[in-house]
Coordinates of C-alpha atoms and ligand atoms in Angstrom, one line a residue:
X20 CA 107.2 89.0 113.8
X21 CA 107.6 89.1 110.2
X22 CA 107.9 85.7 108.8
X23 CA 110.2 87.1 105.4
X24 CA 112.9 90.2 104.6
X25 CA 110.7 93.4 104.3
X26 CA 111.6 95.2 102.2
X27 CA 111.3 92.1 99.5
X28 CA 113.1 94.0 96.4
X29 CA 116.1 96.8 97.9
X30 CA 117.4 99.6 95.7
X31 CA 114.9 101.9 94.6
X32 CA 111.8 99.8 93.7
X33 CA 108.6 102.3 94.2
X34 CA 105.2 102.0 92.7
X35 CA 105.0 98.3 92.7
X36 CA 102.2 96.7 90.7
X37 CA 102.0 92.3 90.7
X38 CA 99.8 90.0 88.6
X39 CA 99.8 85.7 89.6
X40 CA 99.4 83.7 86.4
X41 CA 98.6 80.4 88.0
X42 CA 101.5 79.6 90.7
X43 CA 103.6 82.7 89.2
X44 CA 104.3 86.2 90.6
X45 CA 105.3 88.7 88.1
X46 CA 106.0 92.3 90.2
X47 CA 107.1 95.4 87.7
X48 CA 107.8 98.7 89.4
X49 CA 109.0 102.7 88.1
X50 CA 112.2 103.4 86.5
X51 CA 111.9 106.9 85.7
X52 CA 115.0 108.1 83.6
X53 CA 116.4 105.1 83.4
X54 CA 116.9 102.1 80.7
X55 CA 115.9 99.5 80.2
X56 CA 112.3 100.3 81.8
X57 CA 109.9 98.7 84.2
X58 CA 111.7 95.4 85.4
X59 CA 109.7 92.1 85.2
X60 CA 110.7 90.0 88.7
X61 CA 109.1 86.7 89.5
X62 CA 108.6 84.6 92.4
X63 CA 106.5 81.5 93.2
X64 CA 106.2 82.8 97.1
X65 CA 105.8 86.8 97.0
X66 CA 108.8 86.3 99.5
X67 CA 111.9 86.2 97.1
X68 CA 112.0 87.8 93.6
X69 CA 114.2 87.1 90.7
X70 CA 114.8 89.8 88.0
X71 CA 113.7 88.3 84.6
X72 CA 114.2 91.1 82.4
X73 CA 112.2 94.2 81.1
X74 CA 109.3 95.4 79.2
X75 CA 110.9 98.3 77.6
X76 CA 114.0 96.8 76.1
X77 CA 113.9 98.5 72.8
X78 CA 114.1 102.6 71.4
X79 CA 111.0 101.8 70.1
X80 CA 109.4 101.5 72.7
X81 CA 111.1 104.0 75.3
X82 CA 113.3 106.9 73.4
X83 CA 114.2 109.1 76.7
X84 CA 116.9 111.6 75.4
X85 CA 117.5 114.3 77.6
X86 CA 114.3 113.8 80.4
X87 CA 115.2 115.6 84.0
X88 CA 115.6 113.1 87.0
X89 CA 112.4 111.7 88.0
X90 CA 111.0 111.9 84.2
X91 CA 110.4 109.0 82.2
X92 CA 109.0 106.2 83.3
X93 CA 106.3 106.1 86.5
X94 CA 103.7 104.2 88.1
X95 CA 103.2 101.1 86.1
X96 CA 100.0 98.6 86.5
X97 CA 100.1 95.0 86.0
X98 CA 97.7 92.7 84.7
X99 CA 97.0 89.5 83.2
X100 CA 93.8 89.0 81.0
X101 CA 92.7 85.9 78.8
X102 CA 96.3 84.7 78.7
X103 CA 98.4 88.4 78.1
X104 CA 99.9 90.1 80.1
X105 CA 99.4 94.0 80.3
X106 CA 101.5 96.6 81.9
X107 CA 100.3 100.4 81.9
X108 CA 102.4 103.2 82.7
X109 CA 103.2 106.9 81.0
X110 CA 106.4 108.2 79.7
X111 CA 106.9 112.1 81.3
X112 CA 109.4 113.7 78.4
X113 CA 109.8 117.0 80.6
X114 CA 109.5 117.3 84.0
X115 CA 110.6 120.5 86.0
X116 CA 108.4 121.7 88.6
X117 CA 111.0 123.8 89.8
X118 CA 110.1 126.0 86.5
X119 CA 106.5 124.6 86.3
X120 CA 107.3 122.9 83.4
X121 CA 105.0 119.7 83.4
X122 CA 104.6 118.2 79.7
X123 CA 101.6 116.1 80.6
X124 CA 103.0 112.7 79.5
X125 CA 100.6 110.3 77.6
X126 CA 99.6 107.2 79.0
X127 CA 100.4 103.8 77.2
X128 CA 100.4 100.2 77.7
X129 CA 102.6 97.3 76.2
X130 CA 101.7 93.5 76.2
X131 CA 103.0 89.8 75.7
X132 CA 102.1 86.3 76.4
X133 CA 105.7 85.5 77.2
X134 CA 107.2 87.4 80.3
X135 CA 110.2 85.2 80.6
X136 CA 110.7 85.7 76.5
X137 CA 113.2 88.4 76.3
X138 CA 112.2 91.3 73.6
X139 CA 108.6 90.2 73.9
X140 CA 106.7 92.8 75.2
X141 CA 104.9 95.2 72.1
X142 CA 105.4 98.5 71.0
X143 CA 103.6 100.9 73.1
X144 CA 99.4 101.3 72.4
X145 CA 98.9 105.0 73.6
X146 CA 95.9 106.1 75.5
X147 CA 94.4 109.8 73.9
X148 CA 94.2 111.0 77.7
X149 CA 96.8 112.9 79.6
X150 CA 98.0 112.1 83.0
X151 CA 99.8 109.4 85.2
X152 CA 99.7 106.1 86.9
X153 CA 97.4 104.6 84.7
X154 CA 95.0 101.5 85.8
X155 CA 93.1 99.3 83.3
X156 CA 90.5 97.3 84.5
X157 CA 87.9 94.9 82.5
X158 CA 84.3 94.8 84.0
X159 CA 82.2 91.2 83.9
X160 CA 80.9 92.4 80.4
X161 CA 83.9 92.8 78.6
X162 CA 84.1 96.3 79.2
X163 CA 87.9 97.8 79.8
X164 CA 88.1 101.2 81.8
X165 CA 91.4 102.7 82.3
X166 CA 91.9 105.1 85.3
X167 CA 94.6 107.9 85.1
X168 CA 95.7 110.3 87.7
X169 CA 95.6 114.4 86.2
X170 CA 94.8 117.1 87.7
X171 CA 90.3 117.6 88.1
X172 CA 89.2 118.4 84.6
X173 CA 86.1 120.1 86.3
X174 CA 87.8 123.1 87.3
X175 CA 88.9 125.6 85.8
X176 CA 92.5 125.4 83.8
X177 CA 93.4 129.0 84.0
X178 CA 93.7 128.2 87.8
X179 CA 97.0 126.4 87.6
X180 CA 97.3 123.1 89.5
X181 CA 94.8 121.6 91.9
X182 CA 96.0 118.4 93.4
X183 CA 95.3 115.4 91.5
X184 CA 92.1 113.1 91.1
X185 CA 91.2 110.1 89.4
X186 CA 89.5 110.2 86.1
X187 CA 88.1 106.9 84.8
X188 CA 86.1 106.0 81.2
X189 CA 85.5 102.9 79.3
X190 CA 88.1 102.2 76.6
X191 CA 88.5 100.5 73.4
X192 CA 92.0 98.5 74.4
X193 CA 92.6 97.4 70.8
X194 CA 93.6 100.9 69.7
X195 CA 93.8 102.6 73.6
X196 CA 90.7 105.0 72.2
X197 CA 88.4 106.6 75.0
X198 CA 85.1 105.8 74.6
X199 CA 83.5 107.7 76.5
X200 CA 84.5 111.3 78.6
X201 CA 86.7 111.0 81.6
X202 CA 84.8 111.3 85.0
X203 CA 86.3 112.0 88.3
X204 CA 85.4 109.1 90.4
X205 CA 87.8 110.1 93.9
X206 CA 89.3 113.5 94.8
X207 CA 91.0 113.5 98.1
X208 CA 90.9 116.1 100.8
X209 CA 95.0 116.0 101.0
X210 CA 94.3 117.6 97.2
X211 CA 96.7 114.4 95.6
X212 CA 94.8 111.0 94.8
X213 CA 97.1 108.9 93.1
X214 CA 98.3 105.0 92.2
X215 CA 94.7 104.3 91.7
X216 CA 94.1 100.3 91.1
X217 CA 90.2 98.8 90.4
X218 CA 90.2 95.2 91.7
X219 CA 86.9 93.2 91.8
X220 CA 85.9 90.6 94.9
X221 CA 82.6 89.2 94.8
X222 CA 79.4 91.9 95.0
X223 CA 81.7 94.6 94.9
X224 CA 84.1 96.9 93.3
X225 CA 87.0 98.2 95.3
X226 CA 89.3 101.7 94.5
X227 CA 92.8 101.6 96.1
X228 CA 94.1 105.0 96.3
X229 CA 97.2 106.9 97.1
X230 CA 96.6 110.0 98.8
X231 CA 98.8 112.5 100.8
X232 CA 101.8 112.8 98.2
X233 CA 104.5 110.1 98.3
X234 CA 106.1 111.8 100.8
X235 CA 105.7 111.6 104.8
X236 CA 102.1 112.3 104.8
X237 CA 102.1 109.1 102.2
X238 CA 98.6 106.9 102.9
X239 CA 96.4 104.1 101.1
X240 CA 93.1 104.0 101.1
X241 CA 90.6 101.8 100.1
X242 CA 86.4 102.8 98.8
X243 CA 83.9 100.6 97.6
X244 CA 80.6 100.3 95.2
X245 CA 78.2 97.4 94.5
X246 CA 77.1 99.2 91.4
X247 CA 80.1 99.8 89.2
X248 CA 83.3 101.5 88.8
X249 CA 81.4 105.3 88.6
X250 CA 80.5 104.8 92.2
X251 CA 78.8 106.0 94.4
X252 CA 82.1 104.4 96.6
X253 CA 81.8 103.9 100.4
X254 CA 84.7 105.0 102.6
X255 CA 86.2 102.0 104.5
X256 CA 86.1 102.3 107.9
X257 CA 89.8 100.9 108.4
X258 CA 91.1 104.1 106.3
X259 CA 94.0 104.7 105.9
X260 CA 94.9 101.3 105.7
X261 CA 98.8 101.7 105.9
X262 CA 100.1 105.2 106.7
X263 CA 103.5 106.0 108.7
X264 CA 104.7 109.4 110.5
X265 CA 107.8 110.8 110.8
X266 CA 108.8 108.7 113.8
X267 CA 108.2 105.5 112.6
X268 CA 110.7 102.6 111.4
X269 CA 109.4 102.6 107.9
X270 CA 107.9 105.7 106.3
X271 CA 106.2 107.4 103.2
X272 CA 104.1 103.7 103.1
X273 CA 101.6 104.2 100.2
X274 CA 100.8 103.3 96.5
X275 CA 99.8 99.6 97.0
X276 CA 98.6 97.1 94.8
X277 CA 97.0 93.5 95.7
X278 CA 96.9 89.8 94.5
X279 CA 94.9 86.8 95.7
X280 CA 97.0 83.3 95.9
X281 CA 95.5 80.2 94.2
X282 CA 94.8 79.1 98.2
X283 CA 92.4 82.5 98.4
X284 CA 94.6 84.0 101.3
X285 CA 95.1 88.2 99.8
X286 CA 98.5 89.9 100.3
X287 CA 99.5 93.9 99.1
X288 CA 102.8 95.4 98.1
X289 CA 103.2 99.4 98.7
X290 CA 106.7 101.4 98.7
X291 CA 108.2 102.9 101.4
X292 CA 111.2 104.1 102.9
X293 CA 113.7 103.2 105.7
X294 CA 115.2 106.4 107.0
X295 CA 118.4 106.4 107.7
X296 CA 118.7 109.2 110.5
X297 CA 116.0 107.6 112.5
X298 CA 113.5 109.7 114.0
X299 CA 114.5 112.7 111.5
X300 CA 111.9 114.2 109.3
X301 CA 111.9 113.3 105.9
X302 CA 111.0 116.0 103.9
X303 CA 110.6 113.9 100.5
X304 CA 111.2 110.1 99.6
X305 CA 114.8 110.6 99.2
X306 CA 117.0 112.2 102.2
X307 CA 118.2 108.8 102.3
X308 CA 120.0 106.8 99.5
X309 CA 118.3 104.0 98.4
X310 CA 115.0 105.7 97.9
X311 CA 111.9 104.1 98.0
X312 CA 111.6 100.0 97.8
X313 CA 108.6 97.7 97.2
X314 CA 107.1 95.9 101.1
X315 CA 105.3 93.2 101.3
X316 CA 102.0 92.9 103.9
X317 CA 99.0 90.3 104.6
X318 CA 95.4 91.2 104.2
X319 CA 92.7 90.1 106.0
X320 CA 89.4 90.7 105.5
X321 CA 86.0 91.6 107.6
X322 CA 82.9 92.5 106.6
X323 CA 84.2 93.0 103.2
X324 CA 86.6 95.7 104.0
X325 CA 90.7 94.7 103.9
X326 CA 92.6 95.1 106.7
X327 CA 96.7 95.4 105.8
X328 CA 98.7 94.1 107.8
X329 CA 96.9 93.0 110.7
X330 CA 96.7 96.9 111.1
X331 CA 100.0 97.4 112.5
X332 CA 102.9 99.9 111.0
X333 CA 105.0 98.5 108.5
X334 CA 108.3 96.9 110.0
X335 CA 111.9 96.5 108.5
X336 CA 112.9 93.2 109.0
X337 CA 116.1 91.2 107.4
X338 CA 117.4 87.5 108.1
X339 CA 119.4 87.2 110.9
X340 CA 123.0 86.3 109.5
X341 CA 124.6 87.8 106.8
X342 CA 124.1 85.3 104.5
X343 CA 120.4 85.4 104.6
X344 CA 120.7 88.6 102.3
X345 CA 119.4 87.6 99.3
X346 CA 121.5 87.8 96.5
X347 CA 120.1 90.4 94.6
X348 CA 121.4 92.6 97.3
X349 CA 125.2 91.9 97.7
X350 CA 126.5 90.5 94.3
X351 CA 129.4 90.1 91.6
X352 CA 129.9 90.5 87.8
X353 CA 132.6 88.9 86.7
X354 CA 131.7 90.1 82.9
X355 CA 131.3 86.2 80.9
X356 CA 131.5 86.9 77.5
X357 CA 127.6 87.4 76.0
X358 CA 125.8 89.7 73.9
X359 CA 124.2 91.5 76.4
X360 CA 125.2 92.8 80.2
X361 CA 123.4 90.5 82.9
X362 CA 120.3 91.7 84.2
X363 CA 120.3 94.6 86.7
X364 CA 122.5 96.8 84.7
X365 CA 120.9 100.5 83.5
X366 CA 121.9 103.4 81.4
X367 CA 121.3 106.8 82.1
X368 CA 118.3 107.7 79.3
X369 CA 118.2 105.8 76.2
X370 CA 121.7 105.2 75.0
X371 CA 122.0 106.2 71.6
X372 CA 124.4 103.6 70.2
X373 CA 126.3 100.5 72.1
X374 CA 129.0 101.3 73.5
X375 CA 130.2 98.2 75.1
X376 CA 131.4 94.7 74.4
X377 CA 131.6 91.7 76.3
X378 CA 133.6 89.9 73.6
X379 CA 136.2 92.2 72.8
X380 CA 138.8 90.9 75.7
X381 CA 137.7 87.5 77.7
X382 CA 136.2 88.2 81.3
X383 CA 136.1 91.8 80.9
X384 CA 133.5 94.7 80.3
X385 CA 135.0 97.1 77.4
X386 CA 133.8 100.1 77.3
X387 CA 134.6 102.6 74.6
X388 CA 133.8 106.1 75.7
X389 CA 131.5 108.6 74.1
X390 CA 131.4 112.6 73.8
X391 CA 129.0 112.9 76.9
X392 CA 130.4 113.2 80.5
X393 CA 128.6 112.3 83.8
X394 CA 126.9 115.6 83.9
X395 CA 125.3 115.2 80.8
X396 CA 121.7 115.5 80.5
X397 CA 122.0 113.2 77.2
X398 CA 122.9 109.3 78.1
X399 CA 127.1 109.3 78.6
X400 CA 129.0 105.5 78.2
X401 CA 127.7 104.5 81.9
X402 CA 126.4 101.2 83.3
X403 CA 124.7 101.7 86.6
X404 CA 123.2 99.5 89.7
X405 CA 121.0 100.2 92.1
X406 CA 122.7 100.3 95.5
X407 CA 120.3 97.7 97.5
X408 CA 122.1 97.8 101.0
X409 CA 123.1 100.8 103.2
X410 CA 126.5 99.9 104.3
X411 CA 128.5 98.1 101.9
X412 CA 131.9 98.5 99.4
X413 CA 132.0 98.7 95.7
X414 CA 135.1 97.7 93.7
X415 CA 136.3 97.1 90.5
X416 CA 139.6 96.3 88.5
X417 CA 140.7 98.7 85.6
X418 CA 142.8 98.8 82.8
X419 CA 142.6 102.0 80.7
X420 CA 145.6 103.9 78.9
X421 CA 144.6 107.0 77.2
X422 CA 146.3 108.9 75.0
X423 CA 144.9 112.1 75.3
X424 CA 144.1 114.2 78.0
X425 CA 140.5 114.4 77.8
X426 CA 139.8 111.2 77.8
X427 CA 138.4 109.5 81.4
X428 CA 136.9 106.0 82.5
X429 CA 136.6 104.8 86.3
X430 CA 133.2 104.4 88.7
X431 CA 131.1 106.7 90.3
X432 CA 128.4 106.8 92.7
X433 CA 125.2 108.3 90.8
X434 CA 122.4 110.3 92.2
X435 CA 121.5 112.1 88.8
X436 CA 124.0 114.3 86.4
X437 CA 123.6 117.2 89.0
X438 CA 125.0 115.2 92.2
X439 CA 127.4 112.2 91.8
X440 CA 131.4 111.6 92.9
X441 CA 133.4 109.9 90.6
X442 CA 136.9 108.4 90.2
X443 CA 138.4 108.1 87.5
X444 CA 141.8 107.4 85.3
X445 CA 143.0 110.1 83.2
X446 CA 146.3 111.2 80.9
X447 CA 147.9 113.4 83.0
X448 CA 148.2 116.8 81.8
X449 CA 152.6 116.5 81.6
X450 CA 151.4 113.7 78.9
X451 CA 153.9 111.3 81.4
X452 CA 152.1 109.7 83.7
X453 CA 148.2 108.7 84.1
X454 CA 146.4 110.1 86.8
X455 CA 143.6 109.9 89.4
X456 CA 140.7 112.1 89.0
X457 CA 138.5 112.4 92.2
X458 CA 135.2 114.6 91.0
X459 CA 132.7 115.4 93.6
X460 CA 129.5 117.1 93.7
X461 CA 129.8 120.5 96.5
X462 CA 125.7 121.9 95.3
X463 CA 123.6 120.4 92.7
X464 CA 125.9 121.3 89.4
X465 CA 128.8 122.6 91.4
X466 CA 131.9 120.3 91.7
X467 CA 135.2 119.9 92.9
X468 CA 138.2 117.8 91.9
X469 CA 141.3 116.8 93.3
X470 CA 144.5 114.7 90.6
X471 CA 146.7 112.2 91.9
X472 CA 149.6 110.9 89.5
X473 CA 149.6 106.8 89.4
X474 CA 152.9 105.6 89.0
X475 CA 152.6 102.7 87.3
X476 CA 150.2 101.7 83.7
X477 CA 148.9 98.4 85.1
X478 CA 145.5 97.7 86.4
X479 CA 143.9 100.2 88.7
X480 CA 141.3 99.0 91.4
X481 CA 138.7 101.6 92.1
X482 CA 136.2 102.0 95.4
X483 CA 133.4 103.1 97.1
X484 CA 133.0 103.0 101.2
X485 CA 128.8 103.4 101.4
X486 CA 127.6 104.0 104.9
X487 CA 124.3 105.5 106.2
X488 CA 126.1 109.5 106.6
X489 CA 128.7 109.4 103.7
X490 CA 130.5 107.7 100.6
X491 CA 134.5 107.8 100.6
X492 CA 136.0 107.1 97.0
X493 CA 139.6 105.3 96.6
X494 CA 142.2 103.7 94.2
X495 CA 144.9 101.2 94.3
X496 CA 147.5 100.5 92.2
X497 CA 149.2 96.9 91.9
X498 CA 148.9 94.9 95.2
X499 CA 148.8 98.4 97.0
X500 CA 146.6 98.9 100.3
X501 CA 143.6 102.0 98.9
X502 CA 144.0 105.7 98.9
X503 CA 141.1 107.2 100.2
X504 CA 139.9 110.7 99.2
X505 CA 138.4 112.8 101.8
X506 CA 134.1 111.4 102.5
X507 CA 131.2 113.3 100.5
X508 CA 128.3 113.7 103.4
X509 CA 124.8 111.9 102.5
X510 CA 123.1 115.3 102.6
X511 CA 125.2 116.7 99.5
X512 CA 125.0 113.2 97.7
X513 CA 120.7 113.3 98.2
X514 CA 120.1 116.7 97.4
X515 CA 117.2 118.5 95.5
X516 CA 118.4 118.6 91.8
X517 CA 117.9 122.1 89.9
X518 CA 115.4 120.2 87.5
X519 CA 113.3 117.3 88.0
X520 CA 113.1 114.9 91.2
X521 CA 115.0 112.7 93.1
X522 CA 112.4 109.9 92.7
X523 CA 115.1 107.7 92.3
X524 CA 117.8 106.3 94.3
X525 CA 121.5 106.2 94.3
X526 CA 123.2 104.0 91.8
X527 CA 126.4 102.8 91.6
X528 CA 128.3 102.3 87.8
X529 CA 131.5 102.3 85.5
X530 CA 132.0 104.7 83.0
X531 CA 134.3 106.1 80.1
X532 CA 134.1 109.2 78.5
X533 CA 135.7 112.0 76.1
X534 CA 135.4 115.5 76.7
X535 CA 133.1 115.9 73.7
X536 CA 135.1 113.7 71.5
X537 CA 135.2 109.5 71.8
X538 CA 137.8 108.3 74.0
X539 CA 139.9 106.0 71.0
X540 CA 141.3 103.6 74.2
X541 CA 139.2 101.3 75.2
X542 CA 138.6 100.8 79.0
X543 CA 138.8 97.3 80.6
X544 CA 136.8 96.8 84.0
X545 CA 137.5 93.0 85.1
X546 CA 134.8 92.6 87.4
X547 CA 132.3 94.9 89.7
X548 CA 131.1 94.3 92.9
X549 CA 129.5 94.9 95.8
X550 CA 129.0 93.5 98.8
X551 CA 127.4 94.2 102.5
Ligands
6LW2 C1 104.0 108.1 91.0 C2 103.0 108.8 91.8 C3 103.8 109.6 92.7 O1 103.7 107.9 89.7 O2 105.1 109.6 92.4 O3 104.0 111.2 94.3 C4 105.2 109.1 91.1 N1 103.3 110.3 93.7 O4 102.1 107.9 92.4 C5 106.6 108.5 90.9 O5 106.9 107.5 91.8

């Protein structure tokens, strides 16, 4: 039986990579289209993780304007060499396979000696190759090689995509300047060999690849040389070490990275998925809200092969009583006056300007809306948390008196500007009364909405009912029992956008907006929460 919570970090979490500097456990993971990028959390037991902040924190260092869900930010590596810290990753600017549009993003990394120093992490060094989930590794002579996943430069371009290998050649890391040509050192027979991580022990070299796609097929695998990072690599007899099927508990298990303890004993973290209609085939990582999160497994080791998790499938497994969840997963902002929202808050691509206070009105967020609404591909006035728990309600209190008709701030449950349901307050159109906006998502870019006149201008509290088939969205007015609208079914909400993927998961956020104009009312949420 699992002695800790597995999954170890809920909301979408996938692609974890984890460095120990001494007694401490740093864990970064992908963020995709979202901002800040690659979160830093620490823990002194691999067990429970607190989010410390970010390495992309400034424009400067992550500019995503109008990127399709799933773009931006994948696969990062970390690692920790002669006292800095490294974390790789590559920033996709356009990403449509639906239209075969792939602008092979460049690989970069960023560095700092500080993690728990907020802003601290450099300006991007850029690698000269293309491709994704980069890997640096530095041999016992000082050489650094940096691995990246693109598709086999040996064959022949014209020929469109063939599956993905790994490419690996020395580097200068100063200036992130090959040295050398890229060689393909795995190729897999599935045709995608990803999430690629070097790791040294002892005589010999070890490759840890992701093969099958990051879907069901999902699998790690593990080769290894005595000679060098070119190879030749032996297959490990224990391969796959963690795969799942369709019928299993936990899914999609794959793209792992390890870590030694200072007492020598090896553990791995991988993503995976819980499905939520158990036993029903999931076609991709997301036909279930909360996407893929970061698991936590022993390794053992014979004959100088690793064996994850004794061998056995991945299990879910939380604390018995409620309050065993840790808090990262049910929680509650009460909004203290600072410069900057509290850790665990994203925007939706880069936001352009600020366009929020903290100060403005004691124990309140203040929004003031800008001219992009939630469908927007550019980044509209919207603060957004991962959902990190299947069932559970999220409220929040709102003041918000607009004078023009236009103008609209409330919350809304986010899968990407395609598919989300909103509720929000509006000027009613008779310039009288405010109303109740319920917006919901019928087809990727298709919506519906239904109006509801508030009678009163006081506070409004806003809702969302998550469970594992549906989300229902309400309101209350004064000390009023909730109006619910009508559910919005989990297969609409997790659908295949037009553009882009679903690598994500569901969010949930306050916004404000002006139909292509700023809203000139501010809008007041006194607290957000959500709880299990
Ligand atoms: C990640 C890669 C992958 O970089 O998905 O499907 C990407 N495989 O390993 C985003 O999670």
């Amino acid at each position: 039986m699992p002695t800790h919570n597995n999954p170890i970090l809920s909301g979408f979490n996938p692609d974890p990579s984890l460095v120990r500097v001494g007694e401490d456990y740093y864990l970064t993971t992908s963020t995709f289209e979202y901002f800040p990028g690659l979160p830093i959390y620490h823990s002194r037991d691999l067990i429970s993780w607190t989010l410390i902040g970010h390495a992309l924190t400034r424009p400067s260092q992550l500019n995503l304007r109008t990127v399709e869900p799933g773009g931006g930010i994948w696969a990062p590596t970390f690692r920790h060499h002669d006292g800095v810290l490294y974390i790789t990753s590559c920033l996709w600017t356009a990403y449509s396979p639906q239209q075969n549009v792939r602008v092979w993003p460049r690989g970069f990394y960023v560095s700092t000696q500080d993690p728990w120093k907020a802003d601290s992490w450099s300006d991007p060094i850029y690698f000269d190759q293309p491709g994704f989930d980069q890997d640096l590794f530095w041999d016992d002579d000082g050489s650094v090689y940096l691995s990246t996943c693109f598709r086999p430069i040996d064959h022949d371009m014209k020929s469109g995509l063939k599956g993905f290998a790994i490419h690996t050649s020395k580097i200068d890391l100063a200036t992130g300047t090959s040295l050398e040509a890229p060689r393909v050192i795995r190729r897999s027979p599935s045709g995608v060999a990803e999430g690629s991580h070097i790791i040294r022990k002892e005589q010999y070299y070890y490759l840890f690849v992701a093969e099958g796609g990051t879907e069901s097929g999902h699998m790690e695998l593990v080769f290894r040389s005595s000679t060098g990072v070119y190879g030749p690599w032996e297959h490990c007899p224990n391969n796959p070490l963690i795969s799942a099927t369709t019928q299993d508990d936990v899914q999609n298990t794959g793209h792992a990275d390890l870590i030694e303890e200072s007492t020598g004993k090896w553990r791995a973290v991988c993503l995976a998925v819980r499905p939520y209609r158990q036993r029903h085939a999931l076609r991709t990582p997301y036909l279930q809200p909360i996407g893929r999160e970061t698991f936590l497994m022993d390794v053992t080791w014979e004959d100088d092969w690793p064996i994850f998790n004794q061998g056995s499938k991945l299990q879910l497994s939380f604390g018995a009583e409620a309050d065993s969840v840790p808090p990262i997963l049910k929680w509650r902002d009460s909004f203290e006056a600072s410069e900057h929202l509290s850790l665990g808050w994203y925007h939706k691509n880069t936001p352009l300007k600020r366009e929020y206070s903290l100060k403005e009105r004691n124990h309140h967020l203040r929004l003031w809306g800008g001219p992009y609404n939630l469908q927007s591909l550019e980044s509209p006035t919207m603060v957004l948390r991962k959902q990190t728990l299947a069932r559970g309600i999220w409220e929040t209190s709102l003041d918000f008196l607009p004078q023009r008709p236009h103008c609209e701030a409330g919350t809304v449950v986010y899968w990407n500007p395609y598919t989300f349901s909103s509720i929000g307050v509006r000027r009613g159109f008779n310039g009288e009364n405010r109303e109740i906006q319920f917006t919901h998502t019928t087809s990727p870019g298709e919506f519906t909405c239904t109006t509801q006149y508030l009678k009163s201008m006081g506070s409004v509290r806003l809702a969302v009912q998550c469970s594992e088939l549906e989300y229902t969205l309400g309101y209350a007015e004064l000390d009023e029992e909730y109006n619910w609208f009508e559910p919005v079914s989990m297969e609409v909400m997790t659908a295949d956008p037009p553009r882009g993927m679903a690598f994500t998961g569901m969010l949930l956020g306050l916004y404000a907006f002006g139909e292509l104009q700023r809203c000139l009312e501010p809008a007041d949420f006194a607290f957000a929460a959500f709880t299990g």
